[in-house]
XYZ file of C-alpha atoms in Angstrom:
568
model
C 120.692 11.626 45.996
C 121.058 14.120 43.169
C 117.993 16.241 42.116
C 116.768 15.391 38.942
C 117.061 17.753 35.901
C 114.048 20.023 34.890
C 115.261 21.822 31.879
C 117.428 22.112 28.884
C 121.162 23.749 29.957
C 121.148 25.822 26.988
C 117.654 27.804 26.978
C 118.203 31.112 27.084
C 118.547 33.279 29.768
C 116.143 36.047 30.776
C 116.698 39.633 30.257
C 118.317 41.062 34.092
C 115.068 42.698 35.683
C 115.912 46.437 36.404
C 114.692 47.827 39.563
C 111.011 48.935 39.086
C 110.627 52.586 39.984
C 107.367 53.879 41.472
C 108.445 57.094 40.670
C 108.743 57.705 37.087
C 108.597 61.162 35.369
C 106.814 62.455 32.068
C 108.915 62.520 29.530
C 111.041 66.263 28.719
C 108.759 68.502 27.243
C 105.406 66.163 27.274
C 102.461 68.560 28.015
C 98.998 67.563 28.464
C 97.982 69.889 25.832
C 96.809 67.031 22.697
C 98.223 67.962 19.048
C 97.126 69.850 16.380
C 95.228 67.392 13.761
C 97.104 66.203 10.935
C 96.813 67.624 7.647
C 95.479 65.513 4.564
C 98.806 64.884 3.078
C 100.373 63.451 6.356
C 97.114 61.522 6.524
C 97.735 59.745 3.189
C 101.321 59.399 4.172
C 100.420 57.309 7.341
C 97.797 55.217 5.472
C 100.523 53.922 2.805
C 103.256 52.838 5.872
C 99.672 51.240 7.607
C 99.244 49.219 4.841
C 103.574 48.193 4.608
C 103.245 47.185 8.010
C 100.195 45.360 8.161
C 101.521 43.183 6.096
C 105.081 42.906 7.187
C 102.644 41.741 10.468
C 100.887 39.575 8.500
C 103.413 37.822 7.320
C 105.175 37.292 10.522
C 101.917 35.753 11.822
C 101.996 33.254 9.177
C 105.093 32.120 10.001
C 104.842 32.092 13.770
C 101.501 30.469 13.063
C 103.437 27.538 10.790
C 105.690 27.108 13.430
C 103.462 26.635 16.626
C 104.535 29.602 18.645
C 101.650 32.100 17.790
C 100.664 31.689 22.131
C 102.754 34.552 23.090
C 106.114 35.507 24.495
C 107.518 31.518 26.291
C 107.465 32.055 30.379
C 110.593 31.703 32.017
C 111.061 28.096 33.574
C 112.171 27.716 37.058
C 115.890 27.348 35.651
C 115.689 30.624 33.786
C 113.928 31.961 37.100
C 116.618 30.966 39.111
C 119.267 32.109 36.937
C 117.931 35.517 37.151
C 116.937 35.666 40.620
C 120.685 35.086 41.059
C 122.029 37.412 38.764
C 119.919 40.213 40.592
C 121.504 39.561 43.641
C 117.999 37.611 45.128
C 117.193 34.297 46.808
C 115.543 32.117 44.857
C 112.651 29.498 46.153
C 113.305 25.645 47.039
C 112.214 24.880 43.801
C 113.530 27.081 41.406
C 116.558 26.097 43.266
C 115.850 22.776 42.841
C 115.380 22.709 39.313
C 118.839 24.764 38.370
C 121.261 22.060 40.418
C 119.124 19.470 38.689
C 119.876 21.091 34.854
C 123.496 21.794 36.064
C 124.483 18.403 37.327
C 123.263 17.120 33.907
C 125.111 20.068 31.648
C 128.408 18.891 33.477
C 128.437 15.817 32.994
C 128.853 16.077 29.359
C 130.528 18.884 29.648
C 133.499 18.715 32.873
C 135.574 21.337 31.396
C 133.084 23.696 31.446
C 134.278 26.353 34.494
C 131.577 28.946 34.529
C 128.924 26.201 35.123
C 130.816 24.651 38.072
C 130.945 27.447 39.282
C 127.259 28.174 39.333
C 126.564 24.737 40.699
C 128.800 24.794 43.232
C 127.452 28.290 44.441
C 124.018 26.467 44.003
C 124.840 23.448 46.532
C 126.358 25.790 48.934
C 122.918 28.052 48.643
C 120.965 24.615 48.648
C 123.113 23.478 52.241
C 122.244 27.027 53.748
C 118.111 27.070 53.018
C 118.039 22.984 53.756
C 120.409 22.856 56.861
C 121.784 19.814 54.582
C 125.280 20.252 55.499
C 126.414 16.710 53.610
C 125.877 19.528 50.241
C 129.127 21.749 51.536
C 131.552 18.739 50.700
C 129.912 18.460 47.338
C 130.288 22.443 46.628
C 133.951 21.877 47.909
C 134.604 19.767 45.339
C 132.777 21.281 42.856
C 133.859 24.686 42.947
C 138.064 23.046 43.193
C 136.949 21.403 39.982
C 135.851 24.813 38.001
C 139.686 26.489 39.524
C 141.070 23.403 37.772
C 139.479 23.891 34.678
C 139.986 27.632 34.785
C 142.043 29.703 37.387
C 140.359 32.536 39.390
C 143.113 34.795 37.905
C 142.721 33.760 34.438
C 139.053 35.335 34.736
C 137.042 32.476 37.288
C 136.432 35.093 39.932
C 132.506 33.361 40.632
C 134.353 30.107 41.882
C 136.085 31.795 44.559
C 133.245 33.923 45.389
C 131.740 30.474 45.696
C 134.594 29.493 47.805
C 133.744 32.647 50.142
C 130.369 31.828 50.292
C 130.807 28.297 51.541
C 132.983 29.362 54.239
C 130.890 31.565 55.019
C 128.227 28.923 55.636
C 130.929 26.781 57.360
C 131.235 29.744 59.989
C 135.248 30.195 59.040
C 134.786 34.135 58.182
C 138.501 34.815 58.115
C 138.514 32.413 55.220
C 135.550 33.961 53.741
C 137.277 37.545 54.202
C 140.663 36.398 52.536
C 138.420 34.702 49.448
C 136.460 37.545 48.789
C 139.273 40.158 49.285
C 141.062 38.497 46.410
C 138.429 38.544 44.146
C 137.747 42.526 44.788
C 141.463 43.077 44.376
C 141.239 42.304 40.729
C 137.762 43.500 40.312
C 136.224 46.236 42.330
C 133.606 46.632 40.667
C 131.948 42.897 40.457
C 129.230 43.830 42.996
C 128.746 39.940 43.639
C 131.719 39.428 46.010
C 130.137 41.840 48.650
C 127.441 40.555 50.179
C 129.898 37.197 50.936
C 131.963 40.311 52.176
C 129.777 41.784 54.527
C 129.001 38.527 55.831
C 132.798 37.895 56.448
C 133.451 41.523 58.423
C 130.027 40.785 60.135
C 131.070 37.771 61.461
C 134.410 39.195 62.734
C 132.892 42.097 64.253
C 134.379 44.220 62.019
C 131.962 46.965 62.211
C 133.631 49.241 60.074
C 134.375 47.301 56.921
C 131.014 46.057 56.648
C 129.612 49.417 56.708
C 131.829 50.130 53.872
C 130.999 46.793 51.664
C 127.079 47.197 52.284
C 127.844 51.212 51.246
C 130.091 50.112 48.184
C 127.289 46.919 47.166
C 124.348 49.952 47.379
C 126.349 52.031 45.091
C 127.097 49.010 42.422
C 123.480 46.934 42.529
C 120.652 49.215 43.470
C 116.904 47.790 44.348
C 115.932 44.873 47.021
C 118.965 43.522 47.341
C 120.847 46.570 48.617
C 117.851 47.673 50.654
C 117.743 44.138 52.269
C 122.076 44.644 53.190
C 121.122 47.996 54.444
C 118.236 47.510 56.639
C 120.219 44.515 58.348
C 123.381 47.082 58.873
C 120.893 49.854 60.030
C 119.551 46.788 62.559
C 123.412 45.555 63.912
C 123.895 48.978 64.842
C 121.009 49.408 66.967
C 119.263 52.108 64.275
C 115.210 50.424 64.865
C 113.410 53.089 62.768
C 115.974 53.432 59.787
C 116.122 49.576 59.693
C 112.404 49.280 59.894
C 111.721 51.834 57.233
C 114.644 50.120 54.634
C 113.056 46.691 55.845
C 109.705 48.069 54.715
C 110.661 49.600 51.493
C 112.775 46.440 50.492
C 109.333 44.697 50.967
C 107.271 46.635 48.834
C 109.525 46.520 45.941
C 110.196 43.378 45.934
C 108.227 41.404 43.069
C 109.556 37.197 42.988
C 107.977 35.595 45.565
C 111.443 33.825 47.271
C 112.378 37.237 47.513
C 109.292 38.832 48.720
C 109.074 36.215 51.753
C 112.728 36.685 52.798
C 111.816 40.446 53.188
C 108.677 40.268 55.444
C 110.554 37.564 57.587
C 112.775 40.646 58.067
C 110.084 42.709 59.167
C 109.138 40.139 61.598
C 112.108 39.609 62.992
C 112.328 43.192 63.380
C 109.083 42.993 65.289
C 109.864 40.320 67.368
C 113.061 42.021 68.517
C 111.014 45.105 69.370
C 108.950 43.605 71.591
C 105.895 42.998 69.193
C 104.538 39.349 68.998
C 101.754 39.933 67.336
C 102.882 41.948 64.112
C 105.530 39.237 63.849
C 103.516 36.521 63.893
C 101.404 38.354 60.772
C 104.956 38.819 58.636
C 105.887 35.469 59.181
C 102.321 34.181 58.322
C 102.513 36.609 55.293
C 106.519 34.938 54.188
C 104.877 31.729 54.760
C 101.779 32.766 52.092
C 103.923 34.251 49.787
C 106.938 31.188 49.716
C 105.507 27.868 51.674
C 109.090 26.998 51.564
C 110.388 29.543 53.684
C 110.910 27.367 56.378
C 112.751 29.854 58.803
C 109.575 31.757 58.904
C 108.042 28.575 61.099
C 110.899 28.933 63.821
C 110.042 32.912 64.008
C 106.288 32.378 64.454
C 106.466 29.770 67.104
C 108.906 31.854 68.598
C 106.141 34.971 68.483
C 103.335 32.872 69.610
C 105.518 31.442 72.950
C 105.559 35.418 73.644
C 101.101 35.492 73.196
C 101.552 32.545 75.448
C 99.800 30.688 72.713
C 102.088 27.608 73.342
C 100.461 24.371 72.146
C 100.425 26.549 68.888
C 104.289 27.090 69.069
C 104.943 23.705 69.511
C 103.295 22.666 66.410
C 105.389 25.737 64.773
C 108.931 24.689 66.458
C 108.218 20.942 65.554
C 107.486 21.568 61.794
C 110.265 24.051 61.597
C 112.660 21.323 62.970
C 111.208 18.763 60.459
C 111.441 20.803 57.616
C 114.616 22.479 58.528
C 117.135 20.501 61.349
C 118.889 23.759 62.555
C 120.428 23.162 66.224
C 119.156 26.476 66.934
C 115.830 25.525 66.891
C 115.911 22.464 69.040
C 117.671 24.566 71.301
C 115.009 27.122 71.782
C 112.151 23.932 72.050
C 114.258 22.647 74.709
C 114.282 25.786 76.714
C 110.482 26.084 76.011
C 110.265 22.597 77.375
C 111.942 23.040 80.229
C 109.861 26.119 81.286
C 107.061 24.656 81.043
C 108.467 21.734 83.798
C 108.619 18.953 80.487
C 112.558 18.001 81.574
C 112.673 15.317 79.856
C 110.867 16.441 76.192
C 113.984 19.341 77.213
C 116.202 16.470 77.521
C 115.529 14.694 74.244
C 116.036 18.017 72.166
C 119.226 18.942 74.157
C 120.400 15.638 72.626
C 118.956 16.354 68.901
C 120.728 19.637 69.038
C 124.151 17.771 69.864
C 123.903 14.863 67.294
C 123.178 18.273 64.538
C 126.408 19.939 65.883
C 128.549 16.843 65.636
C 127.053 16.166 61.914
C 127.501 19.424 61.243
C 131.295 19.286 62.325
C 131.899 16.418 60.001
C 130.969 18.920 57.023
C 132.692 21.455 58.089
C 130.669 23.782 59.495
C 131.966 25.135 63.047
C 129.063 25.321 65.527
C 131.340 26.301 68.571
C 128.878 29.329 69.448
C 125.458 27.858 69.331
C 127.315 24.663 71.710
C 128.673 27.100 74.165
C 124.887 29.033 74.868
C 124.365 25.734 75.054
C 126.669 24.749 77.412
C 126.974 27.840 79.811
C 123.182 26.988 80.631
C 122.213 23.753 80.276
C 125.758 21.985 80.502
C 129.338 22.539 81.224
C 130.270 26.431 81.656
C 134.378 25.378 81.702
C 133.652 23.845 78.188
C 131.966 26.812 76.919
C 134.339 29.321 78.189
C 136.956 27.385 76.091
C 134.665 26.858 73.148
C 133.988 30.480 72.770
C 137.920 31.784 73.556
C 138.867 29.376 70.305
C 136.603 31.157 68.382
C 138.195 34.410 69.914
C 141.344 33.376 68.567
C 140.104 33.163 65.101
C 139.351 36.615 65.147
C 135.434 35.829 65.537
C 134.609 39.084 67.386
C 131.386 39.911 66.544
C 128.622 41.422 69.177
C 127.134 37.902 69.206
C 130.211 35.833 70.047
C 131.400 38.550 72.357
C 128.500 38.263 74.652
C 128.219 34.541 75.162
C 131.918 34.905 75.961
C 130.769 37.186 79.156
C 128.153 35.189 80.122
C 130.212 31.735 80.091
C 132.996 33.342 81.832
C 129.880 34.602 84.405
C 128.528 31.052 84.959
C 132.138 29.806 85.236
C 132.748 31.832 88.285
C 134.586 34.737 86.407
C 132.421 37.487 86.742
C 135.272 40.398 86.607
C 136.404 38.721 83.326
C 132.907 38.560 81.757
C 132.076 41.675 82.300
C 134.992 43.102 79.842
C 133.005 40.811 77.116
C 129.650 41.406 77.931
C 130.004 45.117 77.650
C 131.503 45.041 74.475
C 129.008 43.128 73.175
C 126.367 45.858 74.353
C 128.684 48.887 73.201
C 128.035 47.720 69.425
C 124.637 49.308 69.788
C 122.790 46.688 68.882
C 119.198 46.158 70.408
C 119.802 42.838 71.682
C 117.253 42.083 75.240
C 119.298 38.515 76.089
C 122.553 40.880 75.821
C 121.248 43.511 78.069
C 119.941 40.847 80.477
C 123.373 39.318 80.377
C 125.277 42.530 81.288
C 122.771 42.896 83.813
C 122.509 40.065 85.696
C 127.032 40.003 85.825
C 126.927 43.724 86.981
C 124.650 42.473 90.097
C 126.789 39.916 90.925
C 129.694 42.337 91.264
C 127.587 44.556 93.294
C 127.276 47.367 91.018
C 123.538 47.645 91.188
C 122.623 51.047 89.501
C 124.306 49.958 86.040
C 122.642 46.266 86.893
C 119.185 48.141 87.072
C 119.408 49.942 83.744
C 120.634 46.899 81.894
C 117.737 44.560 83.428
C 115.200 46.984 82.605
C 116.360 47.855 79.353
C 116.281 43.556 78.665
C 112.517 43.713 79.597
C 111.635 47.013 78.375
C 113.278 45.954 74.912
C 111.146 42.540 74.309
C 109.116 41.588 77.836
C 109.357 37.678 76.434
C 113.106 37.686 74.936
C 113.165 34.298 76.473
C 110.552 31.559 77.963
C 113.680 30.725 80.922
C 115.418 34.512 81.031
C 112.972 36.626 80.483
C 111.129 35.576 84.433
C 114.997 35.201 86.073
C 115.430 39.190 84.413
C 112.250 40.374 86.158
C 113.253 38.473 89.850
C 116.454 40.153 89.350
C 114.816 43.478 89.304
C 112.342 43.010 92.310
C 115.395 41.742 94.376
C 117.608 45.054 93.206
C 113.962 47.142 94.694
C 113.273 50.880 93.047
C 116.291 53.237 92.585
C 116.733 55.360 95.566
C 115.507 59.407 95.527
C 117.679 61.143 93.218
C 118.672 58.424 90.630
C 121.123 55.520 91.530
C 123.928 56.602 93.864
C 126.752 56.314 90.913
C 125.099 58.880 89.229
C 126.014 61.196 91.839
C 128.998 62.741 92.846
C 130.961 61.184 95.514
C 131.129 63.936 98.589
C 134.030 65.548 99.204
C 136.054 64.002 102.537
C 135.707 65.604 105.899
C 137.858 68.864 107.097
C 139.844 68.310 110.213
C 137.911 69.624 113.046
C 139.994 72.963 113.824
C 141.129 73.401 117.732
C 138.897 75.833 119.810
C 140.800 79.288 120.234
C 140.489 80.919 124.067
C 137.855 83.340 123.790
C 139.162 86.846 123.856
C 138.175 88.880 127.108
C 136.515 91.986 127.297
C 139.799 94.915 127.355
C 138.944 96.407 130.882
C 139.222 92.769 132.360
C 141.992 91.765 130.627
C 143.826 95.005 131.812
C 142.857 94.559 135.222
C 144.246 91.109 134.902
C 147.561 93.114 133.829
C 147.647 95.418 136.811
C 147.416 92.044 139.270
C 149.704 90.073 137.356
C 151.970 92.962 137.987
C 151.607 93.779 141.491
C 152.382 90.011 142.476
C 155.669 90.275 140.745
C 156.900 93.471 142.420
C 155.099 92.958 145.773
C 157.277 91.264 148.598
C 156.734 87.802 150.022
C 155.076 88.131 153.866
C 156.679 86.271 156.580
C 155.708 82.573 157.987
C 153.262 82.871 160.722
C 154.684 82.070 164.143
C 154.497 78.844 165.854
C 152.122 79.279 169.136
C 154.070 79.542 172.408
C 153.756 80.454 176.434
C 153.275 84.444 176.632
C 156.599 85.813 178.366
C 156.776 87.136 182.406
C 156.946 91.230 182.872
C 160.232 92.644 183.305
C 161.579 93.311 186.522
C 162.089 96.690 188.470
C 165.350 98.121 189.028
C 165.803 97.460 192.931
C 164.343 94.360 192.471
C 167.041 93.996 189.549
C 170.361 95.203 192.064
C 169.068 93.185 194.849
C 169.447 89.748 192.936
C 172.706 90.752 191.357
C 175.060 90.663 194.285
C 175.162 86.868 195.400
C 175.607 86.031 192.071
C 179.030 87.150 191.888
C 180.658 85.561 195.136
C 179.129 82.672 194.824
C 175.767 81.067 196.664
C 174.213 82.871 198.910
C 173.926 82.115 202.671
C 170.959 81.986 204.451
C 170.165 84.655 207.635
């Protein structure tokens, strides 16, 4: 249903608010010195332009008096209020909101031709989608913002349409889109600081680290106060910088003055405390966002999320319920699910698991591309296989940032593809961004591969970071570290060296004798080569008989010759 019109299209618009400076100097010259007193003739002098004035002023009161407006200076209307809140760069509340779709919607109907204020109501729908998590408002800024290019072409001088464009796909989660969109419009004009914030968005959303630090730069140097302060301190935060994000957070804060604008900056500060591990100080920003803009509805989700962490839990699901009533993001019923679920309520986990798919699918029929929250989803409560495929279309379209990166490692984990994951995971870590569910996610792959001193760091630094990241991770993180035990002495064994391999044991060399042995060994060695071998022993035989005498030697002689011998 269209919103109904609250004011006349054609009052005028409110001077642009310039930054307020706390800071501002004496004029040149002023001394605290006071004047000399005037003389009698510049007395007189003064007295006669008194009286001209006074009744110049007179006269004008007459007349503002005839014509009813003698109560002051008119306050701006929410229309004029929105108007300007937009042309400083700001959010502007629900209503304010509201009230300029409402005067728009009439203003173009009696006027179709009219380009410039397409254009500003089809930025407004696409702003309206975004704070509502109405997603049926994209197709309406689609159409919309077509009609203001077909009444006048972005080149011809309708450069706000296509930032429009840029801004709705940013919304729709199709940042190359966004980046082509915006790109065009900076090509013809550089300076129009209101195509970079859709810009950083666009680089942010395809990890490109590099040209968003050079949009949120460029945006600082062309729109100074809260706006650039808020693009800063959530660049400072991406890349992991806590204290220089904290103090731009802070300082975007106390400058800020509309009260849309004032909430959205101390939900940044308690989102900032959150991620630091500080439940307490973020559940007083968000309490403060909520004070300052009851229709910051985001601010709900981030206090029940700080009060699950104070274990104050019938509290947060008051906080998550509202949050979801006021504003149906699938991220929301996603983290009451998991809250569910740890507290053993499967099926009140069930029933928002099943919310959080019907938002996706309605969601899809607009436009908008949900493939990442579905695939957290689905790597822990449903199909890994379908989220590793999920997450490597969005790969494809150049979606790189820290964020889709990491649920692409820890999909490709629960799938069974731990070696794979772990390329993502660290990547996603490497941005620098101080992110406990990444660290834990790292973590808990690096154990599985068995490299445990790198899996001890990252699990510590998950809890050390924010102790209650996660009502179902944040216990798994701290069993994971009492099963890896303490480090051993030293630090973890891959901080150390590896020791050098063994030396081949050496043979043993004779050990040298003393000189007078080893000549004496000489000498011997060289009598047994000249020395002669001694005869064998002889064998043992009968002694022999004594030699005969020489008669007795004649006497036997004689028969021997003539033969044998006769007897006497």
């Amino acid at each position: 249903m269209d919103v109904m019109p609250q004011q006349d299209p054609e009052s005028g618009r409110p001077a642009e608010p310039s930054p307020q400076d706390p800071y501002v100097m004496p004029a040149e010259g002023a001394t605290a010195v006071p004047p000399p007193p005037p003389t009698l003739r510049t007395t007189l002098r003064r007295a006669a332009f008194g009286a001209v004035a006074a009744g110049v002023l007179l006269a004008g009161a007459l007349v503002a008096v005839e014509d009813g407006e003698g109560d002051g200076p008119k306050e701006p209307g929410p229309v004029e209020r929105a108007e300007a809140a937009t042309t400083a760069g700001s959010p502007a509340s629900l209503s304010d909101l509201t009230a300029l779709i409402g005067d728009r919607q009439k203003w173009v109907e009696s006027h179709p031709e009219d380009a410039p204020s397409l254009a500003t109501l089809g930025t407004a729908y696409v702003e309206w989608a975004r704070r509502s998590a109405d997603t049926a408002y994209y197709a309406r800024a689609e159409e919309t913002l077509k009609r203001s290019l077909e009444a006048r072409a972005g080149e011809r001088g309708n450069g706000e349409a296509w930032v429009g464009l840029a801004a709705l796909a940013n919304a729709r989660h199709d940042f190359l889109a966004a980046k082509r969109w915006g790109e065009t419009v900076k090509k013809q004009q550089p300076k129009a600081w209101s195509v970079y914030p859709v810009l950083i968005d666009a680089y942010t959303g395809l990890g490109d680290q590099k040209a968003a630090t050079a949009a949120t730069e460029r945006f600082g140097e062309l729109r100074k106060g809260v706006p650039a302060l808020a693009r800063t301190a959530e660049l400072y935060r991406g890349q992991g910088w806590r204290e220089d994000a904290l103090a731009t957070a802070r300082e975007a804060a106390d400058r800020a003055t509309q009260p849309a604008e004032k909430a959205e900056a101390l939900h940044r500060l308690g989102e900032l405390a959150w991620e630091r591990g500080e439940p307490e100080e973020a559940v007083a920003q968000f309490d403060a966002a909520l004070r300052t803009d009851a229709g910051h509805h985001a601010s709900l989700a981030g206090r029940a999320r700080a009060l699950v962490a104070l274990e104050r839990t019938d509290e947060a699901l008051a906080a998550y319920q509202s949050a979801l009533e006021k504003l149906p993001r699938p991220e929301y019923a996603l983290e009451l699910g998991e809250l569910y679920e740890s507290l053993g309520l499967d099926g009140d986990a069930r029933t928002q698991y099943a919310g959080l798919r019907e938002m996706a699918a309605g969601a899809k029929r607009a436009g908008v591309d949900e493939s990442l929250l579905l695939a957290r989803f689905e790597a822990d409560h449903g199909d890994p296989d379908e989220a590793v495929e999920l997450l490597r279309g969005q790969w494809r379209k150049q979606h790189r940032s820290a964020a889709v990166a990491d649920a692409l490692g820890w999909a490709l984990h629960r799938a069974g593809k731990s070696e794979e994951g772990l390329e993502y995971a660290e990547q996603a870590v490497g941005t620098g961004v101080r992110n406990a569910s990444y660290a834990y996610h790292l973590g808990m792959i690096q154990r599985e591969l068995e490299d445990y001193g790198p899996a001890r760091r990252n699990l510590e630094q998950a809890v050390r970071t924010n102790p209650a990241f996660s009502p179902l991770a944040a216990p798994l993180a701290r069993q994971a570290l009492e099963s890896l035990g303490e480090p051993p002495p030293g630090g973890p064994g891959d901080m150390q060296p590896p020791p050098p391999p063994p030396a081949p044991e050496p043979k043993p060399e004779p050990k040298p004798k003393p000189k007078l042995e080893a000549e004496r060994e000489t000498e011997r060695e060289a009598e047994r080569e000249t020395k002669p071998e001694a005869p064998a022993a002889p064998s043992k035989s009968p002694a022999p008989a004594p030699a005969p005498s020489k008669e007795a030697a004649a006497g036997s002689a004689a028969p021997a010759e003539g033969g044998a011998s006769k007897s006497p």
